[in-house]
Amino acid sequence: DSGVTQTPKHLITATGQRVTLRCSPRSGDLSVYWYQQSLDQGLQFLIQYYNGEERAKGNILERFSAQQFPDLHSELNLSSLELGDSALYFCASSVAPPSGGLFGELFFGEGSRLTVL
Amino acid sequence: AQTVTQSQPEMSVQEAETVTLSCTYDTSENNYYLFWYKQPPSRQMILVIRQEAYKQQNATENRFSVNFQKAAKSFSLKISDSQLGDTAMYFCASLAPQGAQKLVFGQGTRLTINP
């Protein structure tokens, strides 16, 4: 158990719909990362938050948005869903701030599998 | 920008054999980290081993070891005495501690250990 909790584990929805994925980081971790893993592909970085602020963006579509709340949990919102959005969405957390050459190991949740029909 | 390449989509070996997974990377950073992650059918991403680029000594974790060739930008994973539980997707990844600290992953190698 990594200590990172993601809900829901599975989600099936239709094209055009909107879903919200939730992530609770490990206790004490201030950084939250979101990654997308399409079928049999490597993980693609979407976005990172540190202590409530967006710090970096990767290949995140405009239809997707995220936020980190004061209690440090994070939500990834996916809207106007398309078939190609079907994927495994991972959240990871880390204790280290995203700068300064310090590194904190990333701990991954079990992922939320989204299926768009 | 960092890139990571895994040229072996699939590999298969017999139990107890030794297997080596290949990974090459490209980065302009002087300070970076390299990782191997395991993703079993349960889909959990599990850190297998990590290597700091400034360390010359290759990292070792029990049956897992790496061959880090900095000049060649190569980072291979050797699994000794392979076990059925080693069956999984293995991802090589790099991270630069400056900036966003995002992990950049390769496409993965599907490793099957046969009884």
Coordinates of C-alpha atoms in Angstrom, one line a residue:
Chain A
D1 CA 0.0 0.0 0.0
S2 CA 1.6 3.3 -1.2
G3 CA -0.6 5.5 1.0
V4 CA -2.0 7.2 -2.1
T5 CA -5.8 6.7 -2.5
Q6 CA -7.6 7.1 -5.7
T7 CA -11.4 6.9 -6.3
P8 CA -13.2 5.5 -8.2
K9 CA -11.2 2.5 -9.2
H10 CA -13.3 1.9 -12.2
L11 CA -15.6 4.2 -14.1
I12 CA -17.7 3.6 -17.2
T13 CA -19.4 6.5 -19.0
A14 CA -20.5 7.7 -22.3
T15 CA -19.0 10.1 -24.8
G16 CA -19.8 13.7 -24.1
Q17 CA -20.0 13.2 -20.4
R18 CA -18.0 14.7 -17.5
V19 CA -16.3 12.8 -14.7
T20 CA -14.2 13.7 -11.7
L21 CA -11.3 11.5 -10.4
R22 CA -10.2 12.0 -6.9
C23 CA -6.8 11.5 -5.2
S24 CA -5.7 11.7 -1.6
P25 CA -1.9 11.9 -1.3
R26 CA 0.2 10.3 1.4
S27 CA 0.1 12.0 4.7
G28 CA 2.6 14.9 4.6
D29 CA 3.1 14.9 0.9
L30 CA 2.5 18.3 -0.7
S31 CA 3.0 17.5 -4.3
V32 CA 0.4 15.7 -6.4
Y33 CA 1.0 14.5 -10.0
W34 CA -1.5 13.2 -12.5
Y35 CA -0.5 10.8 -15.2
Q36 CA -2.5 9.1 -18.0
Q37 CA -1.7 5.6 -19.2
S38 CA -3.4 4.6 -22.4
L39 CA -3.6 0.9 -23.4
D40 CA -0.2 -0.7 -23.1
Q41 CA 1.5 2.6 -23.2
G42 CA 3.9 4.4 -20.9
L43 CA 2.6 7.0 -18.5
Q44 CA 2.1 10.5 -19.8
F45 CA 2.5 13.4 -17.4
L46 CA -0.6 15.6 -17.2
I47 CA -0.3 18.1 -14.5
Q48 CA 1.4 18.8 -11.1
Y49 CA 0.2 20.7 -8.0
Y50 CA 2.2 21.7 -5.0
N51 CA 0.5 22.9 -1.9
G52 CA -2.6 24.0 -3.8
E53 CA -0.8 25.7 -6.7
E54 CA -0.4 24.5 -10.2
R55 CA 3.3 24.0 -10.8
A56 CA 3.7 22.3 -14.2
K57 CA 1.6 21.2 -17.1
G58 CA 2.3 18.4 -19.5
N59 CA 0.2 17.0 -22.3
I60 CA -3.1 17.9 -20.7
L61 CA -6.1 18.6 -23.0
E62 CA -8.1 21.8 -22.6
R63 CA -11.1 19.6 -21.8
F64 CA -9.3 18.4 -18.7
S65 CA -8.7 20.4 -15.6
A66 CA -7.4 19.7 -12.1
Q67 CA -7.1 21.4 -8.7
Q68 CA -5.6 20.7 -5.3
F69 CA -7.7 21.6 -2.3
P70 CA -6.5 23.0 1.1
D71 CA -6.6 19.6 2.6
L72 CA -4.2 18.6 -0.2
H73 CA -6.5 16.1 -2.0
S74 CA -6.7 16.6 -5.7
E75 CA -9.4 16.2 -8.3
L76 CA -8.9 15.7 -12.1
N77 CA -12.0 16.8 -14.1
L78 CA -12.5 15.3 -17.6
S79 CA -15.2 16.8 -19.7
S80 CA -16.7 16.3 -23.2
L81 CA -15.3 12.8 -23.0
E82 CA -14.2 11.1 -26.2
L83 CA -13.5 7.4 -26.8
G84 CA -9.8 8.2 -26.9
D85 CA -9.9 9.4 -23.3
S86 CA -10.3 5.8 -22.1
A87 CA -7.3 5.1 -20.0
L88 CA -5.8 4.5 -16.6
Y89 CA -5.4 7.7 -14.7
F90 CA -2.7 7.6 -12.0
C91 CA -2.1 10.0 -9.2
A92 CA 1.2 10.2 -7.5
S93 CA 2.4 12.2 -4.5
S94 CA 5.7 13.3 -3.2
V95 CA 7.0 15.2 -0.2
A96 CA 9.5 17.3 -2.0
P97 CA 8.8 20.7 -3.6
P98 CA 9.2 20.9 -7.3
S99 CA 12.3 22.9 -7.5
G100 CA 15.7 23.4 -5.9
G101 CA 17.2 20.1 -6.9
L102 CA 15.6 18.2 -4.1
F103 CA 14.0 15.0 -4.9
G104 CA 11.3 13.1 -3.2
E105 CA 10.2 9.6 -4.4
L106 CA 6.9 9.6 -6.1
F107 CA 4.4 7.2 -4.7
F108 CA 1.6 6.0 -7.0
G109 CA -2.0 5.2 -6.3
E110 CA -3.6 2.2 -7.9
G111 CA -5.2 4.2 -10.6
S112 CA -8.7 5.0 -11.9
R113 CA -9.6 3.1 -15.0
L114 CA -11.9 5.2 -17.2
T115 CA -13.9 3.5 -20.0
V116 CA -15.7 5.8 -22.4
L117 CA -18.3 4.1 -24.5
Chain B
A1 CA 13.5 17.8 -22.9
Q2 CA 13.9 14.3 -21.6
T3 CA 13.2 11.2 -23.6
V4 CA 13.3 7.5 -22.6
T5 CA 13.3 4.6 -25.1
Q6 CA 12.7 1.0 -24.4
S7 CA 13.4 -1.0 -27.5
Q8 CA 12.1 -4.4 -26.3
P9 CA 8.3 -4.5 -26.4
E10 CA 8.2 -8.0 -25.0
M11 CA 10.5 -10.6 -23.4
S12 CA 10.1 -14.1 -22.2
V13 CA 12.4 -16.2 -20.1
Q14 CA 12.2 -19.4 -18.0
E15 CA 12.0 -19.2 -14.3
A16 CA 15.4 -19.0 -12.5
E17 CA 17.1 -17.5 -15.6
T18 CA 18.6 -14.1 -15.7
V19 CA 17.1 -11.4 -18.0
T20 CA 18.2 -7.9 -19.0
L21 CA 15.8 -5.2 -20.0
S22 CA 17.2 -2.3 -22.1
C23 CA 16.7 1.4 -21.7
T24 CA 18.2 4.4 -23.3
Y25 CA 17.5 8.0 -22.4
D26 CA 18.3 11.5 -23.5
T27 CA 18.6 14.5 -21.3
S28 CA 20.4 17.9 -21.2
E29 CA 20.5 17.9 -17.4
N30 CA 23.6 17.2 -15.5
N31 CA 21.7 16.1 -12.4
Y32 CA 19.0 13.5 -12.9
Y33 CA 17.6 10.3 -11.6
L34 CA 16.7 7.1 -13.4
F35 CA 14.2 4.5 -12.3
W36 CA 12.7 1.1 -13.2
Y37 CA 9.1 0.7 -12.3
K38 CA 7.2 -2.6 -12.3
Q39 CA 3.5 -2.8 -13.2
P40 CA 2.0 -6.2 -12.5
P41 CA -1.5 -7.1 -13.6
S42 CA -2.8 -5.4 -10.5
R43 CA -1.6 -2.2 -12.4
Q44 CA 0.0 -0.7 -9.3
M45 CA 3.2 1.1 -10.2
I46 CA 6.0 -0.3 -8.0
L47 CA 9.4 1.2 -7.8
V48 CA 12.0 -1.5 -8.4
I49 CA 15.2 0.4 -8.3
R50 CA 16.6 3.9 -8.8
Q51 CA 19.9 5.4 -9.7
E52 CA 21.3 8.8 -9.1
A53 CA 23.2 10.1 -12.2
Y54 CA 26.0 11.5 -10.0
K55 CA 26.8 8.1 -8.5
Q56 CA 29.1 5.9 -10.5
Q57 CA 28.3 2.7 -8.6
N58 CA 25.4 0.7 -10.1
A59 CA 22.4 0.4 -7.9
T60 CA 21.4 -3.1 -6.6
E61 CA 18.3 -4.2 -4.8
N62 CA 18.3 -7.9 -4.0
R63 CA 17.9 -9.8 -7.4
F64 CA 17.6 -6.5 -9.3
S65 CA 20.6 -4.5 -10.5
V66 CA 21.3 -1.9 -13.1
N67 CA 24.0 -1.3 -15.6
F68 CA 24.3 2.5 -15.8
Q69 CA 26.4 3.7 -18.6
K70 CA 26.3 7.5 -18.3
A71 CA 28.3 8.4 -21.4
A72 CA 26.2 6.0 -23.5
K73 CA 23.0 7.2 -21.8
S74 CA 22.1 3.6 -21.2
F75 CA 20.3 2.2 -18.1
S76 CA 19.5 -1.5 -18.3
L77 CA 17.9 -3.6 -15.6
K78 CA 19.1 -7.1 -14.8
I79 CA 16.8 -9.5 -13.0
S80 CA 18.7 -12.5 -11.6
D81 CA 17.1 -15.8 -10.6
S82 CA 13.8 -14.7 -12.1
Q83 CA 10.6 -15.7 -10.4
L84 CA 7.0 -16.1 -11.6
G85 CA 6.1 -13.0 -9.6
D86 CA 8.4 -10.9 -11.8
T87 CA 5.9 -11.2 -14.6
A88 CA 4.9 -7.6 -15.3
M89 CA 5.3 -4.6 -17.5
Y90 CA 8.6 -2.8 -16.7
F91 CA 9.0 0.9 -17.3
C92 CA 12.2 2.8 -17.4
A93 CA 11.8 6.5 -16.3
S94 CA 13.9 9.6 -15.8
L95 CA 13.5 12.6 -13.7
A96 CA 15.3 15.9 -13.4
P97 CA 15.0 17.3 -9.9
Q98 CA 15.0 20.9 -11.2
G99 CA 11.6 22.2 -12.1
A100 CA 8.5 20.1 -12.1
Q101 CA 10.2 16.8 -11.2
K102 CA 7.9 15.0 -13.6
L103 CA 8.8 11.4 -14.4
V104 CA 9.3 10.7 -18.1
F105 CA 8.5 7.1 -18.9
G106 CA 9.5 4.8 -21.7
Q107 CA 6.9 2.7 -23.5
G108 CA 7.5 -0.4 -21.4
T109 CA 8.7 -3.9 -21.8
R110 CA 6.3 -6.8 -21.1
L111 CA 8.2 -9.5 -19.3
T112 CA 6.8 -13.0 -18.9
I113 CA 8.5 -15.5 -16.7
N114 CA 7.6 -19.1 -17.7
P115 CA 7.5 -22.0 -15.3

